[in-house]
Amino acid sequence: MPLVTSGELMKDAMKREYAVGAFNAINMETAQAIVAAAHAEKSPLILQVTETTLKYTEPEPLVACIHELIKESTIPVALHLDHGRSFEIVMRFLRMGFSSVMMDGSLQEDGKTPRTTEENLEVTRQAVEAAHALGVSAEGEIGRLGQVSDEQSEEILTDPEEAAQFVEATGVDLLAVAIGTTHGLYKGTPKIYTDRVAEIRERTDMPLVMHGGTGVPDEDVVEGVKNGIRKINIDTQMRVACHEALWKIMNEIEGEYKQADAAGEPRKYDIRRLLAPARDAIQEVVAEKMRLFGCAGKA
Ligand code: G3H
Ligand code: ZN
């Protein structure tokens, strides 16, 4: 199945009213887990790589491997840049053959300082123009996602009128909205403003994106999808599953090492014994989310 744009995936999601899961890959194992889950669930997929992955690895070789995985896949996959913070980054990912990019103009390149709405609009407009010239879809963000796991104040939620102006001025294909979600784990139960989703949809008629999907109660996810969320980003929950699987297997291995040491036998080291269960655990999280979002069975 060839690579598709996120815009193409959104057409069916809009028509049949479900959300496509968007999952972050940082290496081959995470990418394999995500694609395997999509196959098992017969789900369309948005596989994404974040700009911050650059701090971990040069993305070009990783992306070359991901392209191979996608070529072999039998479900439609969009390869998406998540949270690109500058025009230059968007261009770098476009050169790598991404079929979808997010220009996150809500914050400056440091990922902390807010941009003004005008600055956001201008940088997003330029990124969308570049993406569209290559037939690539573009996501923009208006409003600010909570940066800390704290209560969200209503002032930073996306304003429906401002959203409509932003869509009109930038030409984005998908719109990330601030509705009370935040990246990472929440301190308690988050308050998700699902009514705001319906109000934004009313004014924009756009595929809306929920970031910070980890920890959002299932009923809010379902309500959000009912009201117009068509892409949901998940990252932290995959990290949690990966850590838990690693702890479990490390404990087992530690026991074996103690026995080997006591018997005067050499320890056996095999990295694959760590990575395989971690990969399986990530796959399980992705599959479960696909069923919740309604994209399972849609490919
Ligand atoms: O862009 C990525 C996400 O919004 C993931 O959020 O780590 O809270 O699941 P999460
Ligand atoms: Zn995000």
PDB file of C-alpha atoms and ligand atoms in Angstrom:
ATOM      1  CA  MET A   1       0.000   0.000   0.000  1.00  0.00           C
ATOM      2  CA  PRO A   2       1.550   3.324  -0.951  1.00  0.00           C
ATOM      3  CA  LEU A   3       2.112   6.127   1.454  1.00  0.00           C
ATOM      4  CA  VAL A   4      -0.938   8.374   1.681  1.00  0.00           C
ATOM      5  CA  THR A   5      -1.418  11.883   3.015  1.00  0.00           C
ATOM      6  CA  SER A   6      -3.176  12.542   6.299  1.00  0.00           C
ATOM      7  CA  GLY A   7      -5.659  14.595   4.256  1.00  0.00           C
ATOM      8  CA  GLU A   8      -6.678  11.428   2.404  1.00  0.00           C
ATOM      9  CA  LEU A   9      -7.134   9.538   5.661  1.00  0.00           C
ATOM     10  CA  MET A  10      -9.198  12.401   7.010  1.00  0.00           C
ATOM     11  CA  LYS A  11     -11.692  12.167   4.132  1.00  0.00           C
ATOM     12  CA  ASP A  12     -12.872   8.738   5.254  1.00  0.00           C
ATOM     13  CA  ALA A  13     -12.633   9.641   8.948  1.00  0.00           C
ATOM     14  CA  MET A  14     -14.877  12.669   8.340  1.00  0.00           C
ATOM     15  CA  LYS A  15     -17.349  10.608   6.332  1.00  0.00           C
ATOM     16  CA  ARG A  16     -17.573   7.686   8.760  1.00  0.00           C
ATOM     17  CA  GLU A  17     -17.012   9.776  11.903  1.00  0.00           C
ATOM     18  CA  TYR A  18     -14.025   8.165  13.595  1.00  0.00           C
ATOM     19  CA  ALA A  19     -10.556   9.336  14.615  1.00  0.00           C
ATOM     20  CA  VAL A  20      -7.316   8.025  13.168  1.00  0.00           C
ATOM     21  CA  GLY A  21      -4.693   7.244  15.797  1.00  0.00           C
ATOM     22  CA  ALA A  22      -1.366   9.025  15.412  1.00  0.00           C
ATOM     23  CA  PHE A  23       1.531   7.350  17.194  1.00  0.00           C
ATOM     24  CA  ASN A  24       5.115   8.474  17.694  1.00  0.00           C
ATOM     25  CA  ALA A  25       8.045   6.382  16.515  1.00  0.00           C
ATOM     26  CA  ILE A  26      11.567   7.036  17.776  1.00  0.00           C
ATOM     27  CA  ASN A  27      13.342   3.929  16.515  1.00  0.00           C
ATOM     28  CA  MET A  28      12.785   0.793  14.467  1.00  0.00           C
ATOM     29  CA  GLU A  29      11.109  -1.155  17.293  1.00  0.00           C
ATOM     30  CA  THR A  30       8.516   1.536  18.009  1.00  0.00           C
ATOM     31  CA  ALA A  31       7.794   1.901  14.283  1.00  0.00           C
ATOM     32  CA  GLN A  32       7.437  -1.883  13.909  1.00  0.00           C
ATOM     33  CA  ALA A  33       5.096  -2.066  16.901  1.00  0.00           C
ATOM     34  CA  ILE A  34       2.865   0.696  15.547  1.00  0.00           C
ATOM     35  CA  VAL A  35       2.660  -0.725  12.022  1.00  0.00           C
ATOM     36  CA  ALA A  36       2.068  -4.262  13.359  1.00  0.00           C
ATOM     37  CA  ALA A  37      -0.847  -3.011  15.470  1.00  0.00           C
ATOM     38  CA  ALA A  38      -2.376  -1.239  12.475  1.00  0.00           C
ATOM     39  CA  HIS A  39      -2.160  -4.461  10.462  1.00  0.00           C
ATOM     40  CA  ALA A  40      -3.637  -6.559  13.223  1.00  0.00           C
ATOM     41  CA  GLU A  41      -6.495  -4.083  13.677  1.00  0.00           C
ATOM     42  CA  LYS A  42      -6.937  -3.381   9.941  1.00  0.00           C
ATOM     43  CA  SER A  43      -6.680   0.288  10.730  1.00  0.00           C
ATOM     44  CA  PRO A  44      -5.533   3.325   8.779  1.00  0.00           C
ATOM     45  CA  LEU A  45      -2.507   4.810  10.490  1.00  0.00           C
ATOM     46  CA  ILE A  46      -0.682   8.060  11.070  1.00  0.00           C
ATOM     47  CA  LEU A  47       2.881   7.226  12.000  1.00  0.00           C
ATOM     48  CA  GLN A  48       4.628  10.281  13.314  1.00  0.00           C
ATOM     49  CA  VAL A  49       8.113  11.449  14.163  1.00  0.00           C
ATOM     50  CA  THR A  50       8.630  14.462  16.380  1.00  0.00           C
ATOM     51  CA  GLU A  51      11.182  17.174  15.818  1.00  0.00           C
ATOM     52  CA  THR A  52      12.644  16.441  19.269  1.00  0.00           C
ATOM     53  CA  THR A  53      13.709  12.988  17.978  1.00  0.00           C
ATOM     54  CA  LEU A  54      16.568  14.929  16.414  1.00  0.00           C
ATOM     55  CA  LYS A  55      18.088  15.136  19.891  1.00  0.00           C
ATOM     56  CA  TYR A  56      18.147  11.327  20.032  1.00  0.00           C
ATOM     57  CA  THR A  57      19.080  10.288  16.506  1.00  0.00           C
ATOM     58  CA  GLU A  58      19.627  11.621  13.024  1.00  0.00           C
ATOM     59  CA  PRO A  59      16.184  11.048  11.531  1.00  0.00           C
ATOM     60  CA  GLU A  60      17.191  10.367   7.913  1.00  0.00           C
ATOM     61  CA  PRO A  61      18.337   6.712   8.319  1.00  0.00           C
ATOM     62  CA  LEU A  62      15.415   5.951  10.641  1.00  0.00           C
ATOM     63  CA  VAL A  63      12.968   7.443   8.182  1.00  0.00           C
ATOM     64  CA  ALA A  64      14.502   5.426   5.325  1.00  0.00           C
ATOM     65  CA  CYS A  65      13.703   2.249   7.317  1.00  0.00           C
ATOM     66  CA  ILE A  66      10.195   3.490   8.079  1.00  0.00           C
ATOM     67  CA  HIS A  67       9.585   4.079   4.371  1.00  0.00           C
ATOM     68  CA  GLU A  68      10.498   0.414   3.764  1.00  0.00           C
ATOM     69  CA  LEU A  69       8.031  -0.701   6.448  1.00  0.00           C
ATOM     70  CA  ILE A  70       5.305   1.399   4.862  1.00  0.00           C
ATOM     71  CA  LYS A  71       6.044   0.015   1.373  1.00  0.00           C
ATOM     72  CA  GLU A  72       5.454  -3.486   2.705  1.00  0.00           C
ATOM     73  CA  SER A  73       2.243  -2.582   4.528  1.00  0.00           C
ATOM     74  CA  THR A  74      -1.254  -3.498   3.403  1.00  0.00           C
ATOM     75  CA  ILE A  75      -3.006  -0.639   5.191  1.00  0.00           C
ATOM     76  CA  PRO A  76      -2.858   3.075   4.319  1.00  0.00           C
ATOM     77  CA  VAL A  77      -0.210   4.944   6.298  1.00  0.00           C
ATOM     78  CA  ALA A  78       0.539   8.660   6.476  1.00  0.00           C
ATOM     79  CA  LEU A  79       4.032   9.602   7.627  1.00  0.00           C
ATOM     80  CA  HIS A  80       3.687  12.767   9.649  1.00  0.00           C
ATOM     81  CA  LEU A  81       6.014  15.314  11.243  1.00  0.00           C
ATOM     82  CA  ASP A  82       4.682  15.975  14.735  1.00  0.00           C
ATOM     83  CA  HIS A  83       5.248  19.428  16.305  1.00  0.00           C
ATOM     84  CA  GLY A  84       7.558  20.999  13.737  1.00  0.00           C
ATOM     85  CA  ARG A  85       8.562  24.276  15.368  1.00  0.00           C
ATOM     86  CA  SER A  86      10.084  26.104  12.398  1.00  0.00           C
ATOM     87  CA  PHE A  87       9.762  26.421   8.647  1.00  0.00           C
ATOM     88  CA  GLU A  88      13.291  24.949   8.274  1.00  0.00           C
ATOM     89  CA  ILE A  89      12.326  21.796  10.177  1.00  0.00           C
ATOM     90  CA  VAL A  90       9.224  21.365   8.066  1.00  0.00           C
ATOM     91  CA  MET A  91      11.404  21.612   4.946  1.00  0.00           C
ATOM     92  CA  ARG A  92      13.857  19.022   6.296  1.00  0.00           C
ATOM     93  CA  PHE A  93      11.035  16.523   6.886  1.00  0.00           C
ATOM     94  CA  LEU A  94       9.470  17.263   3.521  1.00  0.00           C
ATOM     95  CA  ARG A  95      12.818  16.374   1.944  1.00  0.00           C
ATOM     96  CA  MET A  96      12.634  13.012   3.746  1.00  0.00           C
ATOM     97  CA  GLY A  97       9.392  12.217   1.942  1.00  0.00           C
ATOM     98  CA  PHE A  98       6.894  12.850   4.736  1.00  0.00           C
ATOM     99  CA  SER A  99       3.335  12.889   3.431  1.00  0.00           C
ATOM    100  CA  SER A 100       2.044  15.100   6.224  1.00  0.00           C
ATOM    101  CA  VAL A 101       3.590  17.814   8.406  1.00  0.00           C
ATOM    102  CA  MET A 102       2.570  19.736  11.479  1.00  0.00           C
ATOM    103  CA  MET A 103       3.705  23.312  11.733  1.00  0.00           C
ATOM    104  CA  ASP A 104       3.305  24.024  15.435  1.00  0.00           C
ATOM    105  CA  GLY A 105       3.425  27.791  15.361  1.00  0.00           C
ATOM    106  CA  SER A 106       1.787  28.243  18.751  1.00  0.00           C
ATOM    107  CA  LEU A 107       5.209  28.208  20.432  1.00  0.00           C
ATOM    108  CA  GLN A 108       8.551  29.560  19.344  1.00  0.00           C
ATOM    109  CA  GLU A 109      11.448  27.290  18.365  1.00  0.00           C
ATOM    110  CA  ASP A 110      12.440  26.794  22.014  1.00  0.00           C
ATOM    111  CA  GLY A 111       9.131  24.947  22.439  1.00  0.00           C
ATOM    112  CA  LYS A 112       8.236  27.126  25.450  1.00  0.00           C
ATOM    113  CA  THR A 113       7.735  30.779  24.545  1.00  0.00           C
ATOM    114  CA  PRO A 114       4.352  31.489  22.978  1.00  0.00           C
ATOM    115  CA  ARG A 115       4.199  33.040  19.512  1.00  0.00           C
ATOM    116  CA  THR A 116       1.596  35.714  18.926  1.00  0.00           C
ATOM    117  CA  THR A 117      -1.419  34.647  16.865  1.00  0.00           C
ATOM    118  CA  GLU A 118      -0.094  36.757  13.967  1.00  0.00           C
ATOM    119  CA  GLU A 119       3.313  35.065  14.126  1.00  0.00           C
ATOM    120  CA  ASN A 120       1.678  31.642  14.310  1.00  0.00           C
ATOM    121  CA  LEU A 121      -0.516  32.469  11.355  1.00  0.00           C
ATOM    122  CA  GLU A 122       2.379  33.671   9.200  1.00  0.00           C
ATOM    123  CA  VAL A 123       4.773  30.788   9.865  1.00  0.00           C
ATOM    124  CA  THR A 124       1.944  28.260   9.420  1.00  0.00           C
ATOM    125  CA  ARG A 125       0.834  29.862   6.153  1.00  0.00           C
ATOM    126  CA  GLN A 126       4.381  29.555   4.752  1.00  0.00           C
ATOM    127  CA  ALA A 127       4.709  25.923   5.867  1.00  0.00           C
ATOM    128  CA  VAL A 128       1.319  25.007   4.393  1.00  0.00           C
ATOM    129  CA  GLU A 129       2.274  26.610   1.079  1.00  0.00           C
ATOM    130  CA  ALA A 130       5.495  24.562   0.916  1.00  0.00           C
ATOM    131  CA  ALA A 131       3.706  21.335   1.891  1.00  0.00           C
ATOM    132  CA  HIS A 132       0.869  21.831  -0.574  1.00  0.00           C
ATOM    133  CA  ALA A 133       3.328  22.541  -3.399  1.00  0.00           C
ATOM    134  CA  LEU A 134       4.513  18.934  -2.881  1.00  0.00           C
ATOM    135  CA  GLY A 135       1.035  17.453  -2.458  1.00  0.00           C
ATOM    136  CA  VAL A 136       1.606  17.000   1.292  1.00  0.00           C
ATOM    137  CA  SER A 137      -1.041  17.658   3.970  1.00  0.00           C
ATOM    138  CA  ALA A 138      -0.458  20.153   6.761  1.00  0.00           C
ATOM    139  CA  GLU A 139      -1.645  20.427  10.347  1.00  0.00           C
ATOM    140  CA  GLY A 140      -1.600  23.684  12.292  1.00  0.00           C
ATOM    141  CA  GLU A 141      -2.372  24.532  15.902  1.00  0.00           C
ATOM    142  CA  ILE A 142      -4.375  27.351  17.366  1.00  0.00           C
ATOM    143  CA  GLY A 143      -4.755  27.874  21.086  1.00  0.00           C
ATOM    144  CA  ARG A 144      -2.227  26.426  23.466  1.00  0.00           C
ATOM    145  CA  LEU A 145      -1.997  22.901  24.763  1.00  0.00           C
ATOM    146  CA  GLY A 146      -1.243  22.813  28.469  1.00  0.00           C
ATOM    147  CA  GLN A 147       2.494  22.508  28.980  1.00  0.00           C
ATOM    148  CA  VAL A 148       2.289  21.112  32.494  1.00  0.00           C
ATOM    149  CA  SER A 149       0.173  18.380  34.022  1.00  0.00           C
ATOM    150  CA  ASP A 150      -2.012  20.893  35.773  1.00  0.00           C
ATOM    151  CA  GLU A 151      -5.564  22.209  35.632  1.00  0.00           C
ATOM    152  CA  GLN A 152      -6.281  23.899  32.328  1.00  0.00           C
ATOM    153  CA  SER A 153      -7.741  27.349  32.370  1.00  0.00           C
ATOM    154  CA  GLU A 154     -10.464  28.124  29.857  1.00  0.00           C
ATOM    155  CA  GLU A 155      -8.524  31.139  28.521  1.00  0.00           C
ATOM    156  CA  ILE A 156      -6.000  28.976  26.719  1.00  0.00           C
ATOM    157  CA  LEU A 157      -8.648  26.876  24.973  1.00  0.00           C
ATOM    158  CA  THR A 158      -9.080  27.352  21.236  1.00  0.00           C
ATOM    159  CA  ASP A 159     -11.515  30.114  20.406  1.00  0.00           C
ATOM    160  CA  PRO A 160     -13.912  28.910  17.640  1.00  0.00           C
ATOM    161  CA  GLU A 161     -13.949  32.260  15.845  1.00  0.00           C
ATOM    162  CA  GLU A 162     -10.170  32.561  15.918  1.00  0.00           C
ATOM    163  CA  ALA A 163      -9.943  28.958  14.675  1.00  0.00           C
ATOM    164  CA  ALA A 164     -12.127  29.776  11.677  1.00  0.00           C
ATOM    165  CA  GLN A 165      -9.955  32.796  10.792  1.00  0.00           C
ATOM    166  CA  PHE A 166      -6.790  30.712  11.227  1.00  0.00           C
ATOM    167  CA  VAL A 167      -8.040  27.973   8.894  1.00  0.00           C
ATOM    168  CA  GLU A 168      -9.093  30.520   6.293  1.00  0.00           C
ATOM    169  CA  ALA A 169      -5.782  32.421   6.440  1.00  0.00           C
ATOM    170  CA  THR A 170      -3.402  29.450   6.530  1.00  0.00           C
ATOM    171  CA  GLY A 171      -5.112  26.765   4.422  1.00  0.00           C
ATOM    172  CA  VAL A 172      -4.314  23.968   6.932  1.00  0.00           C
ATOM    173  CA  ASP A 173      -5.860  20.544   6.272  1.00  0.00           C
ATOM    174  CA  LEU A 174      -6.051  19.507   9.937  1.00  0.00           C
ATOM    175  CA  LEU A 175      -6.397  21.686  13.000  1.00  0.00           C
ATOM    176  CA  ALA A 176      -4.955  20.881  16.431  1.00  0.00           C
ATOM    177  CA  VAL A 177      -7.130  22.382  19.129  1.00  0.00           C
ATOM    178  CA  ALA A 178      -6.640  23.185  22.792  1.00  0.00           C
ATOM    179  CA  ILE A 179      -9.544  21.565  24.633  1.00  0.00           C
ATOM    180  CA  GLY A 180      -8.013  20.847  28.024  1.00  0.00           C
ATOM    181  CA  THR A 181      -5.531  18.139  27.069  1.00  0.00           C
ATOM    182  CA  THR A 182      -1.839  18.314  27.788  1.00  0.00           C
ATOM    183  CA  HIS A 183       1.249  16.292  26.906  1.00  0.00           C
ATOM    184  CA  GLY A 184       2.419  13.680  29.376  1.00  0.00           C
ATOM    185  CA  LEU A 185       0.625  12.328  32.419  1.00  0.00           C
ATOM    186  CA  TYR A 186      -2.084  14.255  34.280  1.00  0.00           C
ATOM    187  CA  LYS A 187      -1.954  14.855  38.026  1.00  0.00           C
ATOM    188  CA  GLY A 188      -5.589  13.856  38.460  1.00  0.00           C
ATOM    189  CA  THR A 189      -8.510  13.366  36.095  1.00  0.00           C
ATOM    190  CA  PRO A 190      -8.289  16.032  33.398  1.00  0.00           C
ATOM    191  CA  LYS A 191     -11.213  18.244  32.488  1.00  0.00           C
ATOM    192  CA  ILE A 192     -11.712  17.883  28.753  1.00  0.00           C
ATOM    193  CA  TYR A 193     -13.894  20.478  27.045  1.00  0.00           C
ATOM    194  CA  THR A 194     -15.640  18.264  24.504  1.00  0.00           C
ATOM    195  CA  ASP A 195     -18.369  20.883  23.928  1.00  0.00           C
ATOM    196  CA  ARG A 196     -15.659  23.203  22.662  1.00  0.00           C
ATOM    197  CA  VAL A 197     -14.836  20.610  19.990  1.00  0.00           C
ATOM    198  CA  ALA A 198     -18.410  20.806  18.691  1.00  0.00           C
ATOM    199  CA  GLU A 199     -18.295  24.623  18.695  1.00  0.00           C
ATOM    200  CA  ILE A 200     -15.035  24.645  16.719  1.00  0.00           C
ATOM    201  CA  ARG A 201     -16.373  22.080  14.263  1.00  0.00           C
ATOM    202  CA  GLU A 202     -19.469  24.208  13.779  1.00  0.00           C
ATOM    203  CA  ARG A 203     -17.303  27.162  12.695  1.00  0.00           C
ATOM    204  CA  THR A 204     -14.605  25.316  10.716  1.00  0.00           C
ATOM    205  CA  ASP A 205     -15.944  21.991   9.389  1.00  0.00           C
ATOM    206  CA  MET A 206     -12.356  20.695   9.633  1.00  0.00           C
ATOM    207  CA  PRO A 207     -10.734  17.465  10.834  1.00  0.00           C
ATOM    208  CA  LEU A 208      -9.810  18.428  14.403  1.00  0.00           C
ATOM    209  CA  VAL A 209      -6.825  16.967  16.239  1.00  0.00           C
ATOM    210  CA  MET A 210      -6.564  16.006  19.897  1.00  0.00           C
ATOM    211  CA  HIS A 211      -2.996  16.157  21.186  1.00  0.00           C
ATOM    212  CA  GLY A 212      -1.996  14.731  24.550  1.00  0.00           C
ATOM    213  CA  GLY A 213      -4.237  11.688  24.149  1.00  0.00           C
ATOM    214  CA  THR A 214      -2.589   9.749  26.996  1.00  0.00           C
ATOM    215  CA  GLY A 215      -4.690   9.771  30.147  1.00  0.00           C
ATOM    216  CA  VAL A 216      -7.809  11.250  28.553  1.00  0.00           C
ATOM    217  CA  PRO A 217     -10.734   9.250  29.992  1.00  0.00           C
ATOM    218  CA  ASP A 218     -12.284   6.901  27.446  1.00  0.00           C
ATOM    219  CA  GLU A 219     -15.682   8.607  27.691  1.00  0.00           C
ATOM    220  CA  ASP A 220     -14.096  11.974  26.797  1.00  0.00           C
ATOM    221  CA  VAL A 221     -12.340  10.371  23.844  1.00  0.00           C
ATOM    222  CA  VAL A 222     -15.631   8.934  22.617  1.00  0.00           C
ATOM    223  CA  GLU A 223     -17.449  12.247  23.145  1.00  0.00           C
ATOM    224  CA  GLY A 224     -14.621  14.157  21.455  1.00  0.00           C
ATOM    225  CA  VAL A 225     -14.802  11.885  18.412  1.00  0.00           C
ATOM    226  CA  LYS A 226     -18.576  12.287  18.324  1.00  0.00           C
ATOM    227  CA  ASN A 227     -18.090  16.067  18.295  1.00  0.00           C
ATOM    228  CA  GLY A 228     -15.460  16.198  15.530  1.00  0.00           C
ATOM    229  CA  ILE A 229     -12.026  14.927  16.651  1.00  0.00           C
ATOM    230  CA  ARG A 230     -10.557  13.040  13.666  1.00  0.00           C
ATOM    231  CA  LYS A 231      -6.921  12.492  14.702  1.00  0.00           C
ATOM    232  CA  ILE A 232      -5.688  11.582  18.172  1.00  0.00           C
ATOM    233  CA  ASN A 233      -2.028  11.716  19.174  1.00  0.00           C
ATOM    234  CA  ILE A 234      -0.648   9.163  21.595  1.00  0.00           C
ATOM    235  CA  ASP A 235       2.912   8.992  22.820  1.00  0.00           C
ATOM    236  CA  THR A 236       3.331   8.824  26.617  1.00  0.00           C
ATOM    237  CA  GLN A 237       1.154   5.736  27.050  1.00  0.00           C
ATOM    238  CA  MET A 238       3.436   3.845  24.690  1.00  0.00           C
ATOM    239  CA  ARG A 239       6.438   4.997  26.720  1.00  0.00           C
ATOM    240  CA  VAL A 240       4.801   3.797  29.939  1.00  0.00           C
ATOM    241  CA  ALA A 241       4.061   0.369  28.444  1.00  0.00           C
ATOM    242  CA  CYS A 242       7.632   0.142  27.162  1.00  0.00           C
ATOM    243  CA  HIS A 243       9.118   1.001  30.575  1.00  0.00           C
ATOM    244  CA  GLU A 244       6.884  -1.462  32.383  1.00  0.00           C
ATOM    245  CA  ALA A 245       7.804  -4.264  29.992  1.00  0.00           C
ATOM    246  CA  LEU A 246      11.485  -3.448  30.396  1.00  0.00           C
ATOM    247  CA  TRP A 247      11.284  -3.425  34.195  1.00  0.00           C
ATOM    248  CA  LYS A 248       9.526  -6.777  34.153  1.00  0.00           C
ATOM    249  CA  ILE A 249      12.047  -8.472  31.908  1.00  0.00           C
ATOM    250  CA  MET A 250      15.009  -6.833  33.669  1.00  0.00           C
ATOM    251  CA  ASN A 251      13.779  -8.239  36.983  1.00  0.00           C
ATOM    252  CA  GLU A 252      13.525 -11.698  35.442  1.00  0.00           C
ATOM    253  CA  ILE A 253      16.989 -11.397  33.959  1.00  0.00           C
ATOM    254  CA  GLU A 254      18.429 -10.135  37.246  1.00  0.00           C
ATOM    255  CA  GLY A 255      17.174 -13.330  38.909  1.00  0.00           C
ATOM    256  CA  GLU A 256      18.834 -15.427  36.231  1.00  0.00           C
ATOM    257  CA  TYR A 257      22.111 -13.541  36.634  1.00  0.00           C
ATOM    258  CA  LYS A 258      22.114 -14.127  40.382  1.00  0.00           C
ATOM    259  CA  GLN A 259      21.688 -17.829  39.770  1.00  0.00           C
ATOM    260  CA  ALA A 260      24.403 -17.850  37.115  1.00  0.00           C
ATOM    261  CA  ASP A 261      26.779 -15.905  39.403  1.00  0.00           C
ATOM    262  CA  ALA A 262      26.092 -18.315  42.270  1.00  0.00           C
ATOM    263  CA  ALA A 263      26.795 -21.290  40.008  1.00  0.00           C
ATOM    264  CA  GLY A 264      29.940 -19.652  38.635  1.00  0.00           C
ATOM    265  CA  GLU A 265      28.404 -19.659  35.138  1.00  0.00           C
ATOM    266  CA  PRO A 266      28.872 -16.776  32.651  1.00  0.00           C
ATOM    267  CA  ARG A 267      25.874 -14.452  32.288  1.00  0.00           C
ATOM    268  CA  LYS A 268      24.066 -14.457  28.925  1.00  0.00           C
ATOM    269  CA  TYR A 269      23.442 -10.995  27.433  1.00  0.00           C
ATOM    270  CA  ASP A 270      20.921 -10.542  24.619  1.00  0.00           C
ATOM    271  CA  ILE A 271      19.480  -7.115  23.870  1.00  0.00           C
ATOM    272  CA  ARG A 272      16.670  -8.721  21.879  1.00  0.00           C
ATOM    273  CA  ARG A 273      15.333 -10.243  25.096  1.00  0.00           C
ATOM    274  CA  LEU A 274      14.691  -6.668  26.306  1.00  0.00           C
ATOM    275  CA  LEU A 275      13.445  -5.105  23.113  1.00  0.00           C
ATOM    276  CA  ALA A 276      11.023  -7.808  21.962  1.00  0.00           C
ATOM    277  CA  PRO A 277       8.669  -7.622  24.987  1.00  0.00           C
ATOM    278  CA  ALA A 278       8.904  -3.813  24.966  1.00  0.00           C
ATOM    279  CA  ARG A 279       7.864  -3.827  21.324  1.00  0.00           C
ATOM    280  CA  ASP A 280       4.968  -6.198  22.050  1.00  0.00           C
ATOM    281  CA  ALA A 281       3.771  -3.984  24.911  1.00  0.00           C
ATOM    282  CA  ILE A 282       3.758  -0.910  22.673  1.00  0.00           C
ATOM    283  CA  GLN A 283       1.847  -2.818  19.999  1.00  0.00           C
ATOM    284  CA  GLU A 284      -0.804  -3.722  22.539  1.00  0.00           C
ATOM    285  CA  VAL A 285      -1.332  -0.084  23.580  1.00  0.00           C
ATOM    286  CA  VAL A 286      -1.599   1.051  19.968  1.00  0.00           C
ATOM    287  CA  ALA A 287      -4.123  -1.674  19.119  1.00  0.00           C
ATOM    288  CA  GLU A 288      -6.253  -0.839  22.155  1.00  0.00           C
ATOM    289  CA  LYS A 289      -6.314   2.855  21.212  1.00  0.00           C
ATOM    290  CA  MET A 290      -7.274   2.042  17.623  1.00  0.00           C
ATOM    291  CA  ARG A 291     -10.311   0.159  18.878  1.00  0.00           C
ATOM    292  CA  LEU A 292     -11.257   3.066  21.164  1.00  0.00           C
ATOM    293  CA  PHE A 293     -10.847   5.702  18.426  1.00  0.00           C
ATOM    294  CA  GLY A 294     -13.021   3.745  16.008  1.00  0.00           C
ATOM    295  CA  CYS A 295     -10.337   3.439  13.308  1.00  0.00           C
ATOM    296  CA  ALA A 296      -9.898  -0.320  13.862  1.00  0.00           C
ATOM    297  CA  GLY A 297     -11.485  -2.209  10.979  1.00  0.00           C
ATOM    298  CA  LYS A 298     -11.649   0.872   8.744  1.00  0.00           C
ATOM    299  CA  ALA A 299      -8.736  -0.014   6.402  1.00  0.00           C
TER     300      ALA A 299
HETATM  301  O1  G3H B   1       2.164  15.093  19.769  1.00  0.00           O
HETATM  302  C1  G3H B   1       2.111  14.109  20.515  1.00  0.00           C
HETATM  303  C2  G3H B   1       1.061  13.955  21.478  1.00  0.00           C
HETATM  304  O2  G3H B   1       0.234  15.019  21.579  1.00  0.00           O
HETATM  305  C3  G3H B   1       1.141  12.891  22.480  1.00  0.00           C
HETATM  306  O3  G3H B   1       0.667  13.252  23.757  1.00  0.00           O
HETATM  307  O4  G3H B   1       2.342  12.016  25.078  1.00  0.00           O
HETATM  308  O5  G3H B   1       0.293  12.926  26.119  1.00  0.00           O
HETATM  309  O6  G3H B   1       0.130  11.002  24.584  1.00  0.00           O
HETATM  310  P1  G3H B   1       0.857  12.229  24.958  1.00  0.00           P
HETATM  311 ZN    ZN B   2       1.298  16.889  20.684  1.00  0.00          ZN
END
